PDB file of C-alpha atoms and ligand atoms in Angstrom:
ATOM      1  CA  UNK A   1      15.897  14.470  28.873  1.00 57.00           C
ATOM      2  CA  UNK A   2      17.426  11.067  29.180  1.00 70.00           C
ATOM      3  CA  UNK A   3      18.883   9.094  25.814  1.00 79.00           C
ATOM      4  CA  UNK A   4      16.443   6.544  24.268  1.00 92.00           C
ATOM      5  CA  UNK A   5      18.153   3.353  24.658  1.00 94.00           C
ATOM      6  CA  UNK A   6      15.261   1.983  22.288  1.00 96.00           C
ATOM      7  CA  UNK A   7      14.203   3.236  18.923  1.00 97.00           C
ATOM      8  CA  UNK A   8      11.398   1.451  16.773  1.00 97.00           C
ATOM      9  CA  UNK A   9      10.871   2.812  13.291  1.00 97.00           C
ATOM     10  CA  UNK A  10       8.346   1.440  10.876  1.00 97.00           C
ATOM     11  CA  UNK A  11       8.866  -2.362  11.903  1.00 97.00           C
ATOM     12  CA  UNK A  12       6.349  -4.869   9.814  1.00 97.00           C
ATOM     13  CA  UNK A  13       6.542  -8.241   9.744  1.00 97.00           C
ATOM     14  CA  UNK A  14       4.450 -10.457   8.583  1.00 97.00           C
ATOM     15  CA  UNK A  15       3.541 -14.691   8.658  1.00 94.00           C
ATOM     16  CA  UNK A  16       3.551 -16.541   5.862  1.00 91.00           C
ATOM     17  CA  UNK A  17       0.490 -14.179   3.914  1.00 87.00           C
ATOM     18  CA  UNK A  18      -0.581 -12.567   7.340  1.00 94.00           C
ATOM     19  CA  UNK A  19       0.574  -9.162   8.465  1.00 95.00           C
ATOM     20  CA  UNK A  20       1.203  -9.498  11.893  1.00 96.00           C
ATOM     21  CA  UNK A  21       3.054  -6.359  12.713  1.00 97.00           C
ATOM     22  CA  UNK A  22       2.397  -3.004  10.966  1.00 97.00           C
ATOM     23  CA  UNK A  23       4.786   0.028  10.463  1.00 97.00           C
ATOM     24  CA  UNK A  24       5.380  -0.044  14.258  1.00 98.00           C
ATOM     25  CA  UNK A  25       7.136   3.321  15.789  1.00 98.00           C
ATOM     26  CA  UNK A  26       8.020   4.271  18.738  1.00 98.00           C
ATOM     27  CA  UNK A  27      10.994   4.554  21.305  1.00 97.00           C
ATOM     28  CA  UNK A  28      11.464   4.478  24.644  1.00 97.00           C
ATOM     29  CA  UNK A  29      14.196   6.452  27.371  1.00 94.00           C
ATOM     30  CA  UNK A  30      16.708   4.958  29.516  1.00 91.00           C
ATOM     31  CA  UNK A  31      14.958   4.253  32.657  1.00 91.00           C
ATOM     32  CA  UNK A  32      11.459   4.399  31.410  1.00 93.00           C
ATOM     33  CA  UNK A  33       8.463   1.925  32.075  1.00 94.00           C
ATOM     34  CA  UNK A  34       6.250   1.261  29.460  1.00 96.00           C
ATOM     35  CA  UNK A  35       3.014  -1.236  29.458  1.00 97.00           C
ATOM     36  CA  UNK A  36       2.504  -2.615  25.938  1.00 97.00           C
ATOM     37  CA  UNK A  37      -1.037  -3.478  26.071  1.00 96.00           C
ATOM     38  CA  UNK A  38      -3.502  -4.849  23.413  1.00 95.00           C
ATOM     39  CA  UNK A  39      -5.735  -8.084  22.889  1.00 94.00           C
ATOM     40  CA  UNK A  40      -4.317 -11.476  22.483  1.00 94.00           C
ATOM     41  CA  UNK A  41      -2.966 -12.120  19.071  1.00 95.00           C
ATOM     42  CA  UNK A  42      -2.903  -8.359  18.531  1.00 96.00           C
ATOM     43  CA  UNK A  43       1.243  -8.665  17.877  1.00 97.00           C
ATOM     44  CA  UNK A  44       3.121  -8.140  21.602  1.00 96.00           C
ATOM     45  CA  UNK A  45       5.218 -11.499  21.823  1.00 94.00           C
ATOM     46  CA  UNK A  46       6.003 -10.882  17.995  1.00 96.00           C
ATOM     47  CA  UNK A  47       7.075  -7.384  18.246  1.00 96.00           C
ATOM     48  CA  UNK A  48       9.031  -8.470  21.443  1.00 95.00           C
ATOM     49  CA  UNK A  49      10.894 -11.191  19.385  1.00 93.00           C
ATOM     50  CA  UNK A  50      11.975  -8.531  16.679  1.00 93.00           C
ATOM     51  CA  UNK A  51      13.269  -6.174  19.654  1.00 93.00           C
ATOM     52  CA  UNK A  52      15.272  -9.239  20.993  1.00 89.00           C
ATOM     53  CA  UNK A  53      16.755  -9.812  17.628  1.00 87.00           C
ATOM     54  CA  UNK A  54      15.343 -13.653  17.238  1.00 86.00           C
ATOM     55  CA  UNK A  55      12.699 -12.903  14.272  1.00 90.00           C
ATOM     56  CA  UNK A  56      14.198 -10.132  11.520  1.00 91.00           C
ATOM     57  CA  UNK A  57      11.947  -7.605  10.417  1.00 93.00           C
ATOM     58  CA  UNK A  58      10.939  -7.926   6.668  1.00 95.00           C
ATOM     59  CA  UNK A  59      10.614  -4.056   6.959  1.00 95.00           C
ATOM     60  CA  UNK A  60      11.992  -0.893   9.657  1.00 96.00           C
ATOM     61  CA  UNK A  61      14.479  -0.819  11.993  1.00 95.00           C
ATOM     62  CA  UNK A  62      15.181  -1.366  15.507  1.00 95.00           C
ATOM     63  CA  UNK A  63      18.002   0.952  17.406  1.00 94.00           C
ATOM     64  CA  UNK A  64      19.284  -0.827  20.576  1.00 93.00           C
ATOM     65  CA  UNK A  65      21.367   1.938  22.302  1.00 91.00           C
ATOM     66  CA  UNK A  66      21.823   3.577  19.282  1.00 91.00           C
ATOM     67  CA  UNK A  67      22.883   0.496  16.581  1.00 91.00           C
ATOM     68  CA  UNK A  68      20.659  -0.930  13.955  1.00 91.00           C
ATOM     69  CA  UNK A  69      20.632  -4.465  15.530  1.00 88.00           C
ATOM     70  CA  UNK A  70      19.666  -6.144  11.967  1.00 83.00           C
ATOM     71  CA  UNK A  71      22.863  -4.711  10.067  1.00 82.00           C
ATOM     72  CA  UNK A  72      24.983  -5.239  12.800  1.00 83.00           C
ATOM     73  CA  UNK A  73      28.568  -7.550  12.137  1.00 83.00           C
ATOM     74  CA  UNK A  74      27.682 -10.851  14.198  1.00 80.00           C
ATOM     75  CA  UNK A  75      30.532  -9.939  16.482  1.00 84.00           C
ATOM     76  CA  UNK A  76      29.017  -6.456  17.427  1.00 85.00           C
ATOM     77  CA  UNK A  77      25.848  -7.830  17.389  1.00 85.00           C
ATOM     78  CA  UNK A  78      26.179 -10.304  20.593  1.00 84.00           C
ATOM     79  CA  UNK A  79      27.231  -7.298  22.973  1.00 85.00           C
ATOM     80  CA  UNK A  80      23.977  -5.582  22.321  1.00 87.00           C
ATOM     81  CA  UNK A  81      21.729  -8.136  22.433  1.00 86.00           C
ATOM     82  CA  UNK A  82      22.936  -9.118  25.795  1.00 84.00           C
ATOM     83  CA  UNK A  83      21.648  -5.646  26.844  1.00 87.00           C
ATOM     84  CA  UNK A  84      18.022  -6.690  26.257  1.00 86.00           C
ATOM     85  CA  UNK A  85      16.394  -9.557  28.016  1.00 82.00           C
ATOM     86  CA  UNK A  86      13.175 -11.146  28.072  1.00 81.00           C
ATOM     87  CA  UNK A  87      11.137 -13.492  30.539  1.00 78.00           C
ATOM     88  CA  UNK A  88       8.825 -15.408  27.845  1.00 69.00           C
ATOM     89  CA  UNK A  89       5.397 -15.485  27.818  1.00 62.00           C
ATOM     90  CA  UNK A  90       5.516 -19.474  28.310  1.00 60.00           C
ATOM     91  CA  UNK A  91       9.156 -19.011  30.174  1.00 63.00           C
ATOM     92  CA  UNK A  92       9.836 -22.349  31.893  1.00 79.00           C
ATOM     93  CA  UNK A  93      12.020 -22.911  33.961  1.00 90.00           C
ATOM     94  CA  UNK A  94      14.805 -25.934  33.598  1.00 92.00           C
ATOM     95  CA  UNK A  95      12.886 -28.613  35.223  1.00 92.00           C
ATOM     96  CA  UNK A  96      16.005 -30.994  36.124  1.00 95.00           C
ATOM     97  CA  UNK A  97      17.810 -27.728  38.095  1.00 96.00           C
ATOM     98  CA  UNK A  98      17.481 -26.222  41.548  1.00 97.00           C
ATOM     99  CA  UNK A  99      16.233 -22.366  41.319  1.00 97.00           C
ATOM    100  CA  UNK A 100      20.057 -21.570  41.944  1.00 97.00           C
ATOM    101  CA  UNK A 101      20.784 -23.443  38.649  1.00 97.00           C
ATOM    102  CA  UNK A 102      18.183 -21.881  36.748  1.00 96.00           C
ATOM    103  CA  UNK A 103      19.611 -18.385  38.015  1.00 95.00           C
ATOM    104  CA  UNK A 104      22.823 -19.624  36.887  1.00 96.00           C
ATOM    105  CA  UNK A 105      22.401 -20.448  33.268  1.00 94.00           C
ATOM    106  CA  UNK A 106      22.841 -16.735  32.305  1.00 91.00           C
ATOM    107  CA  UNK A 107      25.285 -16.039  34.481  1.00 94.00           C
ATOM    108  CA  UNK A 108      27.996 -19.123  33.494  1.00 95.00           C
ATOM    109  CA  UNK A 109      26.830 -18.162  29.782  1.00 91.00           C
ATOM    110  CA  UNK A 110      27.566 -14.552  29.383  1.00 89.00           C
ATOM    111  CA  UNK A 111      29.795 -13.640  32.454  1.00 91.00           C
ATOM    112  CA  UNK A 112      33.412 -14.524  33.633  1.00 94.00           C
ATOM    113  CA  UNK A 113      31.895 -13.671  37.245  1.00 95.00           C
ATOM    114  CA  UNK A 114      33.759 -15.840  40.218  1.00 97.00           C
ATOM    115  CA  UNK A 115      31.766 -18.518  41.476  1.00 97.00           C
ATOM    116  CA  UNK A 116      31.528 -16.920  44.503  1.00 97.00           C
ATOM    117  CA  UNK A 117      30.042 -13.609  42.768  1.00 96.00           C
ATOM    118  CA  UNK A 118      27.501 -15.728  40.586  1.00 96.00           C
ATOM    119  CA  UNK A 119      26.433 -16.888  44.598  1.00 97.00           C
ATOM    120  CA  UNK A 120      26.002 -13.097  46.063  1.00 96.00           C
ATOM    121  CA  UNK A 121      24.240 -12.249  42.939  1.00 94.00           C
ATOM    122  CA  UNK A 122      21.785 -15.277  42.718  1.00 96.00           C
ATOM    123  CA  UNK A 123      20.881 -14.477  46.641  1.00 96.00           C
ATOM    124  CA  UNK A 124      20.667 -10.883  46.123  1.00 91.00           C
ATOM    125  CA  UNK A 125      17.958 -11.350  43.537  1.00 90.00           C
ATOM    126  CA  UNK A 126      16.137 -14.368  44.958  1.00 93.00           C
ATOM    127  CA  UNK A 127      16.054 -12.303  48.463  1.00 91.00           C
ATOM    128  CA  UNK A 128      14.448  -9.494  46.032  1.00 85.00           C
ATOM    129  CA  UNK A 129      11.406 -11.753  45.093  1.00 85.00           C
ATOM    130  CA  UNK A 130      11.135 -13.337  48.657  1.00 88.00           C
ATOM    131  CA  UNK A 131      12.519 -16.847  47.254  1.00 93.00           C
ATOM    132  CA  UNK A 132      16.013 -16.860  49.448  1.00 96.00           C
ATOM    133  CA  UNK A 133      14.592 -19.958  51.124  1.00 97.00           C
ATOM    134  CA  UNK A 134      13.561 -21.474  47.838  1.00 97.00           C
ATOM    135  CA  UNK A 135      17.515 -22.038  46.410  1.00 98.00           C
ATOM    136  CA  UNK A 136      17.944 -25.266  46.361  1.00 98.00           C
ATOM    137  CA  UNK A 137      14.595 -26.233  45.570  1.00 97.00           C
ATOM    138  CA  UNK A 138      13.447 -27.837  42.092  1.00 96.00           C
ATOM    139  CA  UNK A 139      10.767 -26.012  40.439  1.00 94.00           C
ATOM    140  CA  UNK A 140       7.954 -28.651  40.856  1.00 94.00           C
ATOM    141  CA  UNK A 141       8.410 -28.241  44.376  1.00 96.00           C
ATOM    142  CA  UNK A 142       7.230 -24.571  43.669  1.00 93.00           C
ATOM    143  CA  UNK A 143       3.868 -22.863  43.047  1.00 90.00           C
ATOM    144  CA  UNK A 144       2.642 -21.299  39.384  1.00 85.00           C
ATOM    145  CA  UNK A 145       3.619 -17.654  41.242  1.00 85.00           C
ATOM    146  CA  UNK A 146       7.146 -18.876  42.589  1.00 90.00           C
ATOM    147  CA  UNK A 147       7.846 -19.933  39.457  1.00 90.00           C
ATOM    148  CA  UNK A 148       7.292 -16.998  37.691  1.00 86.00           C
ATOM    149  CA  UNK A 149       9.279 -14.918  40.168  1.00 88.00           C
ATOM    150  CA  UNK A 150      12.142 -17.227  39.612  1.00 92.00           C
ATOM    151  CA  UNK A 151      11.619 -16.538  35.903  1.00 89.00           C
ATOM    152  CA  UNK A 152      11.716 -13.312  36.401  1.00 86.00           C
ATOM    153  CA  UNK A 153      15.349 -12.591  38.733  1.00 88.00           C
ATOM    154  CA  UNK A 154      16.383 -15.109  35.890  1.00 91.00           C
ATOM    155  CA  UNK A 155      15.929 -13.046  33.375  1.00 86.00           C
ATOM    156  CA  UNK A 156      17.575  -9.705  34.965  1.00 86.00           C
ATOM    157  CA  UNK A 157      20.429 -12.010  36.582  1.00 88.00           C
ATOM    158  CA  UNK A 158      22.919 -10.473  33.392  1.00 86.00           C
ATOM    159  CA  UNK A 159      21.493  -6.953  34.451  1.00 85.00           C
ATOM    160  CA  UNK A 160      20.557  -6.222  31.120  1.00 88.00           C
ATOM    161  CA  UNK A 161      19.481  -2.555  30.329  1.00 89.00           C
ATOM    162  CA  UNK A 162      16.873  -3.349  29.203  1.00 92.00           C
ATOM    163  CA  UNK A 163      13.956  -6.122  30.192  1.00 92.00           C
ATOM    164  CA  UNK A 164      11.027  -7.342  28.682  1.00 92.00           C
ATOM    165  CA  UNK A 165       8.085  -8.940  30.221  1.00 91.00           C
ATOM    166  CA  UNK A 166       5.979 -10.534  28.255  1.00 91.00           C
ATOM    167  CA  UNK A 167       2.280 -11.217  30.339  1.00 90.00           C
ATOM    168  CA  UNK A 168       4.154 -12.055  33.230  1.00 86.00           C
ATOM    169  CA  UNK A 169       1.214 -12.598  35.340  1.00 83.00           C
ATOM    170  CA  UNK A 170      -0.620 -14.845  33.064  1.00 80.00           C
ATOM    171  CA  UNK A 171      -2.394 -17.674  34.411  1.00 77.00           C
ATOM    172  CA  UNK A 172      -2.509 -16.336  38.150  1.00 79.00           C
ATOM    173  CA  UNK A 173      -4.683 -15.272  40.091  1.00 81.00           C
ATOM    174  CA  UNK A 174      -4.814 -11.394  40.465  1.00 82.00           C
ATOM    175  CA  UNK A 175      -3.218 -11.313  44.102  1.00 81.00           C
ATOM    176  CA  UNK A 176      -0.171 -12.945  42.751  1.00 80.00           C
ATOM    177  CA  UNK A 177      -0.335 -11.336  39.917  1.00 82.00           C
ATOM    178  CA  UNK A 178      -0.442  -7.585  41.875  1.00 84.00           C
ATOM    179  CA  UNK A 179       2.291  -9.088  43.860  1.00 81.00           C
ATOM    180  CA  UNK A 180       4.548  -9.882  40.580  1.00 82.00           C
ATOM    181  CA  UNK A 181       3.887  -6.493  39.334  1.00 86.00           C
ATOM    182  CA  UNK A 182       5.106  -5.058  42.306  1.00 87.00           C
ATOM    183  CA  UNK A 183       7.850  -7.192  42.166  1.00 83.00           C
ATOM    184  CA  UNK A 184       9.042  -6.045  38.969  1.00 86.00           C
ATOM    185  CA  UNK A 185       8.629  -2.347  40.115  1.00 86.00           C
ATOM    186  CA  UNK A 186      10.759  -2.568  42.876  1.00 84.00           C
ATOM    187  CA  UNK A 187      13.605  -4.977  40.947  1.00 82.00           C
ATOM    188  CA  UNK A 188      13.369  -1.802  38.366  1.00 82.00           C
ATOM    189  CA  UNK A 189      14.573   1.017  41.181  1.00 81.00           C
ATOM    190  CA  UNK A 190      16.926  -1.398  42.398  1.00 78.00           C
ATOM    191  CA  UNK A 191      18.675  -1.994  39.027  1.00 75.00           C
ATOM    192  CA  UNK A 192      17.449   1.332  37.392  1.00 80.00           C
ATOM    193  CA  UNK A 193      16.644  -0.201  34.313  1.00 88.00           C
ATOM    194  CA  UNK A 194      14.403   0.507  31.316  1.00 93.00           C
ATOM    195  CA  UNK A 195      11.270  -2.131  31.173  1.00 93.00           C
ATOM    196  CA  UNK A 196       8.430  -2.981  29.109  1.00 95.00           C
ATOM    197  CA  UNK A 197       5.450  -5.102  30.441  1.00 94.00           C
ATOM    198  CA  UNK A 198       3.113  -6.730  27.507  1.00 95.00           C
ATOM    199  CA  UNK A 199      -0.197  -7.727  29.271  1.00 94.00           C
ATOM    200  CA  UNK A 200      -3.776  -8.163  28.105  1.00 93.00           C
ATOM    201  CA  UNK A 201      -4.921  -6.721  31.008  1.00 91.00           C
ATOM    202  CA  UNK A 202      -5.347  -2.883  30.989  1.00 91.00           C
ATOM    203  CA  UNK A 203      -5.534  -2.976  35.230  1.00 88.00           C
ATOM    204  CA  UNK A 204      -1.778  -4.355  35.355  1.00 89.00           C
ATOM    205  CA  UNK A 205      -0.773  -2.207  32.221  1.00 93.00           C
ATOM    206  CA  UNK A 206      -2.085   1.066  34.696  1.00 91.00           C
ATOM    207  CA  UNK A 207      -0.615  -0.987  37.822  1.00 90.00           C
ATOM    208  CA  UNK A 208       2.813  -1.195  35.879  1.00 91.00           C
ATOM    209  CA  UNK A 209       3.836   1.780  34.546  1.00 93.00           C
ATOM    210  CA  UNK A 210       2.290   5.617  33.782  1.00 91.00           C
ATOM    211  CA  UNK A 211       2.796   5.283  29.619  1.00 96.00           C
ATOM    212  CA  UNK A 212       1.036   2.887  27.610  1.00 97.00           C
ATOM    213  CA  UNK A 213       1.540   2.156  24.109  1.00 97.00           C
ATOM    214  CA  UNK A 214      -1.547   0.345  22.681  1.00 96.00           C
ATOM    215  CA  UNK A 215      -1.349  -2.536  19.631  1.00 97.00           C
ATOM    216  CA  UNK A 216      -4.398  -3.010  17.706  1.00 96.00           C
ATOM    217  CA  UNK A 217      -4.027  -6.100  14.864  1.00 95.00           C
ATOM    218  CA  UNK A 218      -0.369  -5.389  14.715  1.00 97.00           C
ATOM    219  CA  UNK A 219      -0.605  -1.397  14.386  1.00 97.00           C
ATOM    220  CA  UNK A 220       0.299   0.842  17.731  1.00 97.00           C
ATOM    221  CA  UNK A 221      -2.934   2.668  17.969  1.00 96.00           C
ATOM    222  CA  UNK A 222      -2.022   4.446  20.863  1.00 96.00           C
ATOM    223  CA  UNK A 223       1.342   6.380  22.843  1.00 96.00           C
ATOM    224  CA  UNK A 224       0.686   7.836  25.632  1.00 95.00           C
ATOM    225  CA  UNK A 225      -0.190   8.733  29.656  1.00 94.00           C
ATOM    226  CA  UNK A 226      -3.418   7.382  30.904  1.00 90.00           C
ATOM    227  CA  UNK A 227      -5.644  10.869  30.473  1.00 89.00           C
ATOM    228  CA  UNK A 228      -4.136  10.985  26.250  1.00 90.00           C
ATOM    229  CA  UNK A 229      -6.049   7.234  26.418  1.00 90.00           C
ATOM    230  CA  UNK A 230      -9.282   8.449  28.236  1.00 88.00           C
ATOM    231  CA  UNK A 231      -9.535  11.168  25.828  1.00 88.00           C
ATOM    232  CA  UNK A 232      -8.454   9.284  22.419  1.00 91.00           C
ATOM    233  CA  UNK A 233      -9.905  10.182  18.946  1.00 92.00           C
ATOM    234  CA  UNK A 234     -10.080   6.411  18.127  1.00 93.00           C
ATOM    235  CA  UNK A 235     -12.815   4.755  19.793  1.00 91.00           C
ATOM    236  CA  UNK A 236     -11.381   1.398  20.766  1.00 92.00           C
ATOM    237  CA  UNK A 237      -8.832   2.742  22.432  1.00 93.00           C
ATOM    238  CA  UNK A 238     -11.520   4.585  24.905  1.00 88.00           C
ATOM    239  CA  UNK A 239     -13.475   1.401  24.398  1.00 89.00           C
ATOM    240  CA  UNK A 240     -11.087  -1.163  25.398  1.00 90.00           C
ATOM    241  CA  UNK A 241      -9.429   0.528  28.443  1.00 87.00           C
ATOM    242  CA  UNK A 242     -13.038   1.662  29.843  1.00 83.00           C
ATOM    243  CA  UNK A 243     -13.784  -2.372  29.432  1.00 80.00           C
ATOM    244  CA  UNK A 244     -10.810  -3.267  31.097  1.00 70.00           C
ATOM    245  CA  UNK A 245     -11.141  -0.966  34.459  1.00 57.00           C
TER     246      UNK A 245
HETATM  247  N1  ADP B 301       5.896 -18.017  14.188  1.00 86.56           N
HETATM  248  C1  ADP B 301       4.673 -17.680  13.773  1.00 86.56           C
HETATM  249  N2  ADP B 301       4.199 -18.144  12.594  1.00 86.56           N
HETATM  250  C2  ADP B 301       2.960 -17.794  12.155  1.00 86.56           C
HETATM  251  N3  ADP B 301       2.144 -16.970  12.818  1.00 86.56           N
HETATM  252  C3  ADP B 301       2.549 -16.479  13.989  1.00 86.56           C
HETATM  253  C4  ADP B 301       3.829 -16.806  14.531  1.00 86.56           C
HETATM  254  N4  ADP B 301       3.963 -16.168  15.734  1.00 86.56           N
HETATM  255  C5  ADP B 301       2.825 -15.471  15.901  1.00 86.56           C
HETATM  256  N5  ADP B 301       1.978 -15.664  14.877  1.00 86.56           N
HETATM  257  C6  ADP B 301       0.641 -15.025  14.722  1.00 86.56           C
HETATM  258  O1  ADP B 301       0.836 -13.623  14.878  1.00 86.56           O
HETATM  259  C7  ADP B 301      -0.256 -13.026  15.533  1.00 86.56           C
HETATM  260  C8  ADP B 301       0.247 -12.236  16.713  1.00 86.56           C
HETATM  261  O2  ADP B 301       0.753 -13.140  17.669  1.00 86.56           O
HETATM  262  P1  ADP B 301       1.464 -12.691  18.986  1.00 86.56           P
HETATM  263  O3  ADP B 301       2.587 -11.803  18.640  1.00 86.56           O
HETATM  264  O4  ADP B 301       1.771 -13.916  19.748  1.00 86.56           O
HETATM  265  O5  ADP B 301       0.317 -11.831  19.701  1.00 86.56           O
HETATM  266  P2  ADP B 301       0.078 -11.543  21.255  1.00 86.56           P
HETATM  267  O6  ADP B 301       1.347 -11.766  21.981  1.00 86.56           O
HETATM  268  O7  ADP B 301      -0.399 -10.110  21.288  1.00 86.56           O
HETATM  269  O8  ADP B 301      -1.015 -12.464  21.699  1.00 86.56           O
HETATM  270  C9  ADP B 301      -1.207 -14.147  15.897  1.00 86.56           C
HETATM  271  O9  ADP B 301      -2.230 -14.177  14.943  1.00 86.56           O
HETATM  272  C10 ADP B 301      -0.341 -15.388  15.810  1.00 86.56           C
HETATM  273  O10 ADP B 301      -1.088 -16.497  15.454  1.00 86.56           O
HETATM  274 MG1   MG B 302       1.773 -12.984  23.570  1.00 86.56          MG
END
């Protein structure tokens, strides 16, 4: 059995008066996939945030590779966070830089790399997503789905051990957005890392990986492998996926 890298335990957190997030557990292997699915506003860019280390929890813990990221001394606490990564919901792009600049921006901020190094890696990834041709473009020169693929090699460029994708097919049209998912997949077996995908959508969620883990108004409602869902005791989590297929 491989080591969780990621270990949630009781997390809440809540908005001025409203609870957003409620006594969230869960944790997740090196390696694994996992699709965080639930309706919009039901928590998954918030609990994201807390796993990234941006918003504290006002209750629980979160274990990145084993350390309690919200105790940690700010010296220790840089090195692990660099092992998680995100590509935002609303992740733009630097508008004034070529894709190779955008690619950079991690790179020149968290590695000593050579510039030559920086170079390979930048083509190795944009050659992943089918963008080598793209480099030296600037991002209004791209479509909605090139930019989201640059978004996405962007925010593995550090090879962190961990990624999160939050909707990263939202507001494209389900061929591209098949075609990012697939992306992702196939960046995952190249860097063997662990990933979650949050999505509204319960066909890229099943597209994406084989465990779900289902938020309901801030509470995980469901943990599981697709057959656990079909046959769940709570009846929204039958409901909603049976809506969504
Ligand atoms: N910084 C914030 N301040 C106040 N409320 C917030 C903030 N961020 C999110 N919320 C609220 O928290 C709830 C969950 O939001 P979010 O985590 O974005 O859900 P999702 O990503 O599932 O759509 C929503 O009701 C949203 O309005
Ligand atoms: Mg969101």
């Amino acid at each position: 059995m491989a080591d969780p890298v990621l270990v949630v335990k009781d997390l809440s957190k809540a908005f001025n008066e409203a609870q957003i997030l409620k006594g969230v557990s869960f944790s997740v292997n090196q390696g694994e996939h996992v699709s965080l699915v639930g309706p919009s506003s039901s928590g998954k860019s918030s609990l994201f945030k807390l796993l990234l280390g941006v918003i504290p929890p006002d209750e629980g813990t979160v274990f990145l590779m084993g350390k309690d990221i919200a105790h940690l001394a700010a010296d220790k606490r840089h090195p692990i966070l660099k092992q998680i990564e995100m590509q935002f919901q609303q992740g733009a792009l630097f508008d004034s830089m070529t894709v190779r600049g955008n690619i950079l921006v991690p790179l020149n901020e968290e590695t000593d790399l050579e510039p030559g190094e920086k170079e390979a890696i930048v083509c190795q990834l944009l050659k992943s997503v089918d963008l080598i041709d793209a480099i030296d473009k600037y991002p209004h020169e791209l479509s909605g789905g090139m930019r989201k693929r640059v978004a996405l090699v962007r925010a593995l460029a550090i090879r962190p051990k961990i990624a999160l994708f939050d909707e990263p097919a939202s507001g494209l049209d389900p061929v591209t957005s098949v075609h990012i998912v697939n992306m992702i997949k196939k960046l995952s077996k190249e860097q063997e890392m662990t990933m979650l995908v949050a999505t509204t959508s319960i066909h890229m969620a099943q597209n994406f990986a084989d465990r779900f883990l289902m938020l309901n108004k801030g509470r995980i409602v469901a943990d599981g492998y697709w057959q656990e869902l079909l046959d769940h005791p709570d009846p929204w989590v039958s409901n909603f996926i049976r809506k969504g297929i």
